Short mmCIF file of C-alpha atoms and ligand atoms in Angstrom, two decimals:
data_model
loop_
_atom_site.label_atom_id
_atom_site.label_comp_id
_atom_site.label_asym_id
_atom_site.label_seq_id
_atom_site.Cartn_x
_atom_site.Cartn_y
_atom_site.Cartn_z
CA MET A 1 73.38 271.09 233.62
CA VAL A 2 76.85 272.44 234.34
CA ARG A 3 77.18 276.16 233.69
CA SER A 4 79.29 276.82 230.62
CA PHE A 5 82.10 278.81 232.32
CA VAL A 6 82.87 275.76 234.45
CA LEU A 7 83.43 273.53 231.42
CA PRO A 8 86.97 274.65 230.60
CA LEU A 9 88.04 273.92 234.19
CA LEU A 10 86.48 270.49 234.09
CA ALA A 11 88.14 269.86 230.74
CA ALA A 12 91.53 270.89 232.12
CA ALA A 13 90.96 268.45 234.97
CA GLY A 14 90.09 265.71 232.44
CA ILE A 15 86.50 265.49 233.70
CA VAL A 16 84.84 266.43 230.41
CA SER A 17 86.42 265.91 227.03
CA ALA A 18 87.77 268.91 225.16
CA ALA A 19 85.31 268.01 222.42
CA THR A 20 82.50 269.55 224.45
CA LEU A 21 84.14 272.98 224.53
CA PRO A 22 82.57 275.68 222.37
CA ARG A 23 84.15 276.22 218.94
CA ASP A 24 82.23 279.33 217.87
CA ASN A 25 84.41 282.06 216.41
CA VAL A 26 87.54 280.01 217.00
CA ASP A 27 89.88 279.44 214.05
CA CYS A 28 91.07 275.84 214.28
CA THR A 29 92.84 275.73 210.89
CA GLY A 30 96.35 274.28 210.67
CA VAL A 31 98.56 275.17 213.63
CA ASN A 32 95.76 277.28 215.17
CA ALA A 33 94.19 273.99 216.27
CA ILE A 34 96.87 273.87 218.97
CA SER A 35 94.62 276.26 220.95
CA PRO A 36 92.91 274.63 223.93
CA LYS A 37 89.67 275.96 222.44
CA CYS A 38 89.94 273.53 219.50
CA ARG A 39 88.84 269.97 219.87
CA SER A 40 90.93 266.92 219.04
CA ASN A 41 89.74 264.26 216.64
CA GLU A 42 92.17 261.68 218.01
CA VAL A 43 90.80 258.75 220.03
CA LYS A 44 91.42 257.73 223.63
CA TYR A 45 94.50 255.74 224.48
CA THR A 46 97.21 255.54 227.06
CA ARG A 47 100.79 256.21 226.05
CA ASP A 48 103.98 254.67 227.41
CA VAL A 49 107.43 255.40 226.01
CA TYR A 50 110.55 253.23 225.88
CA TYR A 51 114.02 253.09 224.41
CA VAL A 52 114.82 249.69 222.92
CA GLY A 53 118.13 248.06 221.98
CA GLY A 54 121.30 250.11 221.51
CA ARG A 55 124.85 249.68 222.76
CA LEU A 56 127.53 251.60 224.66
CA ILE A 57 130.45 253.26 222.90
CA SER A 58 133.46 254.21 225.03
CA THR A 59 134.59 257.79 224.39
CA ALA A 60 137.10 260.08 226.08
CA THR A 61 134.31 261.70 228.08
CA GLY A 62 132.53 258.51 229.11
CA ASN A 63 130.36 255.75 227.67
CA ILE A 64 127.62 257.00 225.38
CA THR A 65 124.58 255.11 224.13
CA ALA A 66 124.21 254.51 220.40
CA ASP A 67 121.65 252.89 218.09
CA GLN A 68 118.77 252.97 220.59
CA LEU A 69 115.24 253.13 219.21
CA TYR A 70 112.48 255.41 220.55
CA VAL A 71 109.19 253.52 220.79
CA GLU A 72 105.74 254.73 221.88
CA LYS A 73 103.24 252.13 223.04
CA LEU A 74 99.69 253.32 222.45
CA THR A 75 97.04 251.17 224.15
CA PRO A 76 93.35 251.58 223.37
CA THR A 77 91.40 252.73 226.43
CA CYS A 78 88.63 250.33 225.42
CA GLY A 79 90.97 247.33 225.46
CA VAL A 80 93.02 245.35 222.94
CA LYS A 81 90.90 243.04 220.76
CA HIS A 82 93.47 241.57 218.35
CA PRO A 83 96.27 239.05 218.95
CA ASN A 84 99.10 240.85 217.11
CA PRO A 85 100.34 244.39 217.70
CA LEU A 86 100.90 246.84 214.85
CA VAL A 87 104.33 248.47 214.58
CA PHE A 88 104.51 251.57 212.38
CA PHE A 89 107.63 252.65 210.41
CA HIS A 90 107.59 256.23 209.08
CA GLY A 91 109.00 257.31 205.72
CA GLY A 92 112.19 259.27 205.00
CA ALA A 93 112.43 262.89 206.25
CA VAL A 94 109.52 262.56 208.67
CA SER A 95 109.10 260.84 212.05
CA GLY A 96 106.59 258.74 213.97
CA VAL A 97 104.46 261.89 214.03
CA THR A 98 103.26 260.93 210.53
CA TRP A 99 100.84 258.36 212.07
CA LEU A 100 99.18 260.82 214.50
CA ASN A 101 96.67 263.59 213.71
CA THR A 102 96.88 264.75 210.08
CA PRO A 103 98.18 268.27 209.24
CA ASP A 104 94.54 269.38 208.82
CA GLY A 105 93.49 267.91 212.16
CA ARG A 106 91.77 264.71 211.10
CA LYS A 107 92.25 261.27 212.58
CA GLY A 108 95.51 259.63 211.56
CA PHE A 109 96.32 255.95 211.09
CA ALA A 110 97.23 255.41 214.75
CA SER A 111 93.85 256.62 215.98
CA HIS A 112 92.03 254.60 213.34
CA PHE A 113 93.64 251.33 214.45
CA ILE A 114 93.48 252.15 218.17
CA GLU A 115 89.76 252.74 217.78
CA LYS A 116 89.46 249.27 216.21
CA GLY A 117 91.15 247.72 219.24
CA TYR A 118 94.73 247.28 218.01
CA GLN A 119 97.80 247.68 220.21
CA VAL A 120 99.88 250.26 218.34
CA TYR A 121 103.62 250.98 218.50
CA LEU A 122 105.15 254.05 216.85
CA LEU A 123 108.88 254.50 216.30
CA ASP A 124 111.33 257.19 215.34
CA HIS A 125 113.90 255.27 213.28
CA THR A 126 117.48 255.31 214.53
CA GLY A 127 119.11 258.59 213.49
CA VAL A 128 115.73 260.38 213.34
CA GLY A 129 113.78 262.58 215.77
CA ARG A 130 113.80 261.20 219.29
CA SER A 131 116.14 258.41 218.12
CA SER A 132 118.67 261.04 217.04
CA GLN A 133 122.27 259.78 217.21
CA GLU A 134 125.76 260.97 218.06
CA ALA A 135 127.98 262.13 215.22
CA THR A 136 130.62 259.73 216.61
CA SER A 137 128.64 256.75 215.41
CA GLU A 138 128.65 257.48 211.67
CA TYR A 139 125.12 258.88 211.51
CA THR A 140 125.86 261.50 208.89
CA LEU A 141 122.73 263.56 208.24
CA TRP A 142 121.03 264.68 205.06
CA ASN A 143 119.94 268.27 205.08
CA SER A 144 116.18 268.30 205.47
CA THR A 145 114.21 267.85 202.21
CA GLY A 146 113.43 271.23 200.60
CA VAL A 147 109.93 272.64 200.77
CA GLU A 148 109.88 272.90 196.95
CA SER A 149 110.74 269.20 196.59
CA VAL A 150 108.00 268.29 199.06
CA GLN A 151 105.48 270.27 196.96
CA ALA A 152 106.65 268.87 193.63
CA GLY A 153 107.04 265.28 194.78
CA PHE A 154 104.29 264.76 197.31
CA THR A 155 101.69 267.42 198.02
CA ALA A 156 101.13 269.07 194.61
CA PRO A 157 102.77 266.92 191.88
CA GLU A 158 99.85 267.78 189.55
CA LEU A 159 101.02 271.40 189.17
CA ASN A 160 104.12 270.49 187.23
CA PRO A 161 103.74 266.82 186.35
CA THR A 162 106.91 264.82 185.82
CA TYR A 163 104.92 261.58 185.29
CA PRO A 164 101.50 261.22 183.67
CA GLN A 165 99.63 259.85 186.72
CA ALA A 166 100.37 263.07 188.67
CA THR A 167 97.43 264.83 187.00
CA LEU A 168 95.06 262.49 188.85
CA HIS A 169 96.13 263.88 192.24
CA THR A 170 93.13 265.30 194.18
CA GLN A 171 93.36 264.10 197.78
CA TRP A 172 95.90 266.40 199.47
CA PRO A 173 94.06 268.72 201.93
CA GLY A 174 94.45 272.36 200.82
CA THR A 175 96.63 273.60 197.98
CA GLY A 176 99.71 271.55 198.89
CA GLN A 177 101.84 274.69 198.52
CA LYS A 178 103.84 277.06 200.72
CA GLY A 179 101.57 279.38 202.70
CA ASP A 180 98.69 276.93 202.91
CA PRO A 181 98.06 276.19 206.62
CA TYR A 182 97.95 272.42 206.13
CA PHE A 183 101.01 272.35 203.90
CA ASP A 184 102.94 274.46 206.40
CA GLN A 185 102.02 272.09 209.24
CA PHE A 186 103.16 269.13 207.17
CA SER A 187 106.39 270.65 205.87
CA LYS A 188 107.51 271.76 209.34
CA GLY A 189 107.45 268.09 210.29
CA VAL A 190 110.01 267.33 207.55
CA ILE A 191 113.27 266.77 209.44
CA PRO A 192 116.79 265.47 208.71
CA PHE A 193 117.59 261.77 208.66
CA THR A 194 120.78 259.82 208.31
CA SER A 195 122.35 259.67 204.88
CA ASN A 196 124.26 256.55 205.92
CA TRP A 197 121.84 253.79 204.95
CA THR A 198 124.31 251.14 206.07
CA MET A 199 124.37 252.52 209.58
CA GLY A 200 120.61 253.08 209.59
CA GLU A 201 119.90 249.53 208.44
CA LEU A 202 122.33 247.81 210.81
CA SER A 203 120.97 249.62 213.85
CA MET A 204 117.32 249.11 212.81
CA ARG A 205 117.98 245.40 212.23
CA ALA A 206 119.38 245.02 215.74
CA SER A 207 116.91 247.20 217.62
CA GLY A 208 113.94 246.15 215.45
CA CYS A 209 114.23 242.40 216.12
CA LYS A 210 114.90 243.20 219.77
CA LEU A 211 111.63 245.15 219.90
CA LEU A 212 109.70 242.30 218.24
CA SER A 213 111.21 239.76 220.65
CA LEU A 214 109.82 241.88 223.49
CA ILE A 215 106.31 242.39 222.08
CA GLY A 216 105.77 239.20 220.04
CA PRO A 217 104.78 238.64 216.41
CA SER A 218 103.48 241.88 214.93
CA TYR A 219 102.21 243.38 211.71
CA LEU A 220 104.75 245.91 210.45
CA ILE A 221 103.16 248.86 208.63
CA SER A 222 105.57 251.12 206.79
CA HIS A 223 105.55 254.11 204.50
CA SER A 224 108.02 254.75 201.67
CA SER A 225 111.68 254.37 202.68
CA GLY A 226 110.47 253.06 206.04
CA ALA A 227 109.81 249.85 204.06
CA GLN A 228 113.56 249.16 204.07
CA TYR A 229 113.38 248.04 207.67
CA PRO A 230 110.47 245.55 207.68
CA ILE A 231 112.06 243.73 204.74
CA LEU A 232 115.24 243.36 206.83
CA LEU A 233 113.31 242.25 209.92
CA SER A 234 111.45 239.72 207.74
CA ASN A 235 114.87 238.45 206.72
CA ASP A 236 116.32 238.36 210.25
CA CYS A 237 113.40 237.37 212.50
CA PRO A 238 110.56 236.18 210.20
CA ASP A 239 108.78 234.30 212.99
CA LEU A 240 108.21 237.64 214.72
CA VAL A 241 106.66 239.29 211.66
CA ALA A 242 102.95 238.45 211.21
CA GLY A 243 102.82 240.47 208.00
CA ASN A 244 104.77 243.12 206.12
CA ILE A 245 102.51 245.95 204.95
CA ASN A 246 103.99 248.72 202.83
CA LEU A 247 102.28 251.94 201.83
CA GLU A 248 104.37 252.60 198.69
CA HIS A 249 107.57 250.66 199.36
CA SER A 250 110.85 252.46 198.63
CA THR A 251 112.95 249.35 198.18
CA GLN A 252 113.28 249.59 194.40
CA PRO A 253 115.87 246.95 193.40
CA PHE A 254 119.40 248.34 193.07
CA TRP A 255 118.17 251.79 192.01
CA ASN A 256 116.78 255.18 193.00
CA TYR A 257 114.80 256.65 190.11
CA GLY A 258 115.34 260.15 188.78
CA SER A 259 112.42 261.94 187.18
CA ALA A 260 113.89 261.83 183.64
CA LEU A 261 113.99 258.64 181.57
CA ASN A 262 116.98 256.35 182.14
CA SER A 263 118.09 258.53 185.06
CA GLY A 264 118.76 257.71 188.67
CA SER A 265 121.52 256.29 190.82
CA SER A 266 122.75 252.99 192.20
CA ILE A 267 121.75 252.05 195.75
CA ARG A 268 120.74 248.88 197.64
CA PRO A 269 123.48 246.57 196.30
CA TRP A 270 121.70 243.62 197.96
CA GLY A 271 118.69 244.21 195.70
CA LEU A 272 116.16 245.42 198.27
CA ALA A 273 118.67 246.60 200.88
CA ASN A 274 122.08 248.14 201.47
CA THR A 275 123.11 245.45 203.96
CA PRO A 276 123.19 241.66 203.44
CA LEU A 277 120.04 239.63 202.72
CA THR A 278 119.80 235.85 202.96
CA TYR A 279 119.69 234.47 199.42
CA ASP A 280 119.54 230.86 198.28
CA PRO A 281 121.99 229.90 196.84
CA PRO A 282 123.87 232.03 199.38
CA VAL A 283 125.71 235.25 198.53
CA THR A 284 128.69 236.44 200.54
CA ASN A 285 129.42 239.56 198.50
CA SER A 286 126.62 241.54 196.83
CA SER A 287 128.67 241.66 193.62
CA GLU A 288 127.73 237.98 193.17
CA LEU A 289 124.13 239.06 192.44
CA SER A 290 123.74 239.19 188.68
CA LYS A 291 121.16 241.67 187.43
CA GLU A 292 119.75 243.10 184.21
CA TRP A 293 117.27 245.79 183.16
CA ASP A 294 113.79 244.53 182.36
CA GLY A 295 111.24 246.45 180.28
CA GLU A 296 111.31 249.78 178.56
CA ASP A 297 111.69 253.00 180.56
CA THR A 298 108.59 255.18 180.13
CA LEU A 299 107.47 258.01 182.40
CA ALA A 300 104.29 256.09 183.28
CA LYS A 301 106.05 252.77 183.91
CA ARG A 302 109.74 252.64 184.67
CA ARG A 303 112.13 249.86 183.72
CA CYS A 304 113.20 247.59 186.56
CA TYR A 305 116.23 245.64 187.63
CA ILE A 306 115.58 241.92 187.93
CA GLN A 307 118.03 239.10 188.62
CA THR A 308 119.56 237.30 185.68
CA GLU A 309 118.04 233.80 185.58
CA PRO A 310 118.40 231.44 187.33
CA ALA A 311 117.37 233.85 190.07
CA ARG A 312 118.40 233.31 193.67
CA LYS A 313 115.54 233.01 196.16
CA LEU A 314 114.85 234.98 199.35
CA PRO A 315 113.71 232.11 201.62
CA GLN A 316 113.47 234.11 204.86
CA ILE A 317 111.47 236.98 203.39
CA ALA A 318 109.22 234.41 201.66
CA LYS A 319 108.00 233.24 205.09
CA VAL A 320 106.24 236.57 205.73
CA PRO A 321 102.92 237.60 204.09
CA TYR A 322 103.54 240.75 202.01
CA LEU A 323 101.27 243.63 200.98
CA CYS A 324 102.01 246.82 199.08
CA THR A 325 99.45 249.55 198.38
CA THR A 326 100.08 252.21 195.74
CA GLY A 327 98.25 255.52 195.21
CA GLU A 328 96.78 256.23 191.80
CA ALA A 329 98.51 259.62 191.39
CA SER A 330 101.76 258.89 193.25
CA VAL A 331 105.15 258.69 191.58
CA HIS A 332 105.22 255.20 193.06
CA ALA A 333 102.58 254.18 190.51
CA THR A 334 105.47 254.34 188.05
CA TYR A 335 107.87 251.97 189.84
CA ASP A 336 106.28 249.99 192.69
CA HIS A 337 105.90 247.07 190.25
CA CYS A 338 109.71 246.78 190.27
CA VAL A 339 109.74 245.63 193.90
CA ILE A 340 106.83 243.26 193.31
CA ASN A 341 108.56 241.72 190.25
CA TYR A 342 111.81 241.32 192.17
CA LEU A 343 110.12 239.62 195.13
CA ASN A 344 108.08 237.31 192.91
CA GLN A 345 111.15 236.31 190.92
CA ALA A 346 112.89 235.48 194.23
CA GLY A 347 110.01 233.21 195.30
CA VAL A 348 108.18 235.66 197.59
CA LYS A 349 104.39 235.72 197.24
CA THR A 350 103.00 239.25 197.28
CA ASP A 351 99.71 241.08 197.37
CA TRP A 352 99.76 244.41 195.57
CA ILE A 353 96.72 246.68 195.76
CA LYS A 354 96.64 249.56 193.33
CA LEU A 355 94.24 251.82 195.19
CA GLY A 356 92.70 253.25 192.00
CA GLU A 357 91.61 249.71 191.06
CA VAL A 358 89.64 249.25 194.29
CA GLY A 359 87.79 252.57 193.95
CA ILE A 360 90.17 254.73 196.02
CA HIS A 361 91.16 257.56 193.71
CA GLY A 362 93.48 260.55 193.55
CA ASN A 363 96.17 259.68 196.13
CA GLY A 364 99.74 260.96 196.09
CA HIS A 365 102.66 259.52 198.06
CA PHE A 366 101.40 260.53 201.52
CA GLY A 367 98.01 258.84 201.22
CA HIS A 368 97.92 258.10 204.94
CA LEU A 369 97.58 261.87 205.53
CA GLU A 370 95.24 262.68 202.64
CA LEU A 371 91.51 263.34 202.70
CA ASN A 372 90.55 259.69 202.15
CA ASN A 373 93.26 258.30 204.49
CA LEU A 374 90.84 256.17 206.47
CA GLU A 375 89.69 254.39 203.30
CA ILE A 376 93.31 253.31 202.84
CA ALA A 377 93.50 252.29 206.51
CA SER A 378 90.43 250.18 205.94
CA VAL A 379 92.12 248.32 203.03
CA VAL A 380 95.10 247.58 205.31
CA GLU A 381 92.80 246.45 208.09
CA GLN A 382 90.89 244.07 205.80
CA TRP A 383 94.16 242.51 204.71
CA ILE A 384 95.22 242.03 208.35
CA GLN A 385 91.88 240.43 209.16
CA TYR A 386 92.30 238.11 206.19
CA GLN A 387 95.77 237.08 207.43
CA ASP A 388 94.37 236.49 210.93
CA ARG A 389 91.67 234.19 209.49
CA GLN A 390 94.28 232.19 207.53
CA LYS A 391 96.17 231.53 210.76
CA ARG A 392 93.19 230.22 212.71
C1 LIG B 1 133.14 252.58 229.56
O1 LIG B 1 132.70 251.39 230.19
C2 LIG B 1 133.70 250.39 230.20
C3 LIG B 1 133.06 249.08 230.70
O2 LIG B 1 132.38 249.28 231.89
C4 LIG B 1 134.84 250.87 231.08
O3 LIG B 1 135.89 249.91 231.10
C5 LIG B 1 135.38 252.16 230.52
O4 LIG B 1 136.36 252.68 231.36
C6 LIG B 1 134.27 253.19 230.35
N1 LIG B 1 134.81 254.36 229.65
C7 LIG B 1 134.93 255.56 230.23
C8 LIG B 1 135.59 256.61 229.40
O5 LIG B 1 134.58 255.81 231.37
C1 LIG B 2 123.10 271.90 203.94
O1 LIG B 2 122.71 273.25 204.12
C2 LIG B 2 123.79 274.13 204.39
C3 LIG B 2 123.20 275.50 204.72
O2 LIG B 2 122.56 276.05 203.62
C4 LIG B 2 124.75 274.18 203.19
O3 LIG B 2 125.85 274.99 203.49
C5 LIG B 2 125.21 272.74 202.92
O4 LIG B 2 126.00 272.73 201.75
C6 LIG B 2 124.07 271.78 202.76
N1 LIG B 2 124.57 270.43 202.68
C7 LIG B 2 124.21 269.59 201.73
C8 LIG B 2 124.79 268.20 201.84
O5 LIG B 2 123.44 269.87 200.84
C1 LIG B 3 128.34 254.30 207.43
O1 LIG B 3 128.21 253.34 208.45
C2 LIG B 3 129.06 252.24 208.30
C3 LIG B 3 128.69 251.21 209.37
O2 LIG B 3 128.92 251.71 210.63
C4 LIG B 3 130.50 252.68 208.38
O3 LIG B 3 131.36 251.58 208.19
C5 LIG B 3 130.76 253.74 207.31
O4 LIG B 3 132.04 254.26 207.47
C6 LIG B 3 129.73 254.86 207.42
N1 LIG B 3 129.88 255.74 206.27
C7 LIG B 3 129.98 257.04 206.41
C8 LIG B 3 130.10 257.81 205.15
O5 LIG B 3 129.96 257.60 207.50
C1 LIG B 4 133.11 242.26 196.83
O1 LIG B 4 133.48 242.03 195.53
C2 LIG B 4 134.01 243.17 194.85
C3 LIG B 4 134.17 242.83 193.39
O2 LIG B 4 134.81 241.60 193.23
C4 LIG B 4 135.29 243.60 195.54
O3 LIG B 4 135.81 244.76 194.92
C5 LIG B 4 134.98 243.89 197.01
O4 LIG B 4 136.17 244.18 197.69
C6 LIG B 4 134.29 242.72 197.67
N1 LIG B 4 133.87 243.10 198.99
C7 LIG B 4 134.17 242.40 200.06
C8 LIG B 4 133.62 242.94 201.37
O5 LIG B 4 134.82 241.37 200.05
#
């Protein structure tokens, strides 16, 4: 038996895991868990980092690199057991950090899938975090999303509901408000991202397919506005996309919804994207896409843009198996059907799992960080396994 005062030294040397260190009288709540006295719930993997794609721009002071993509390769220590890697795309205003340990120190999605033997890749999208870009290359930035908007939209929508499903929200750890240690950890990870969707999409299309050509066909797992990129990669290099999995896709056709009825603003002139998609019959200018509102606008179920019949098809995107999951208490419960309807009308088969209907209750928009996050991961994993069986 090793004497206890030796343990910290052995832990520092990597000989015993930090999990064996004593926790008595140590506060490991929120950021306090950064203390070496607190154990990690993440799993064992090795990490390698790369920059993928990009180009040189000649400036007065020399050539600078633009559009490169930061990628972490996380390899399970126990070995890779599945043929296709998983590539994770974070949502707007956060970074690849969103897939690591949760703000309250539980296992995140990356650890869950690493533990199951998946090769995992995490990105910071171009213009974000460690893929930050030069102002010379048109990457105008949004100011970071306000703490109050994060509370109202994501972590505590039930306090001042702007849509009826919000009252069902129960899964955010802690109060979801300023001053709560878990909220504060989460909201400090909210960072600026580019407001130029055109630039963001063009660079992600180039660097994204380049990444997939280097690592082979992969399942792309995205959250929220991160879903804009896998749909483009499905369009551009469908043979390299084993499946497109979206946790609450933010690709609502032609529109960003406001919280009031009939409110919002135009975006994504190509239907699901701001940059060209391959339609059949072909479209050379997005103004050739003819659209109309479908359904009544209610706060529980928003109206959607669909194509005016006869609808053009999306033959490239149709080659890729598609899944969306939607949380019972998320604002996405009010409009995720719009993306599904649009895809179906354009000849794309989709699976859509409303989590409340499979016994997973109370999730807001950041379900992958909430108390039952691993139940959601398990739904995703079962879908991947199903796709793998279809291919054999
Ligand atoms: C950038 O690289 C190009 C091609 O190598 C070269 O012609 C050019 O002079 C470089 N620009 C600067 C400012 O050094
Ligand atoms: C960003 O924040 C700064 C500092 O408060 C403010 O001056 C500026 O107007 C904001 N920009 C936008 C686009 O909201
Ligand atoms: C956004 O990026 C595109 C593509 O590079 C560029 O043409 C456009 O000028 C940029 N818009 C802004 C507002 O910077
Ligand atoms: C697309 O069509 C619109 C409407 O006809 C026109 O104003 C616009 O200039 C066109 N864009 C391009 C890139 O040709």
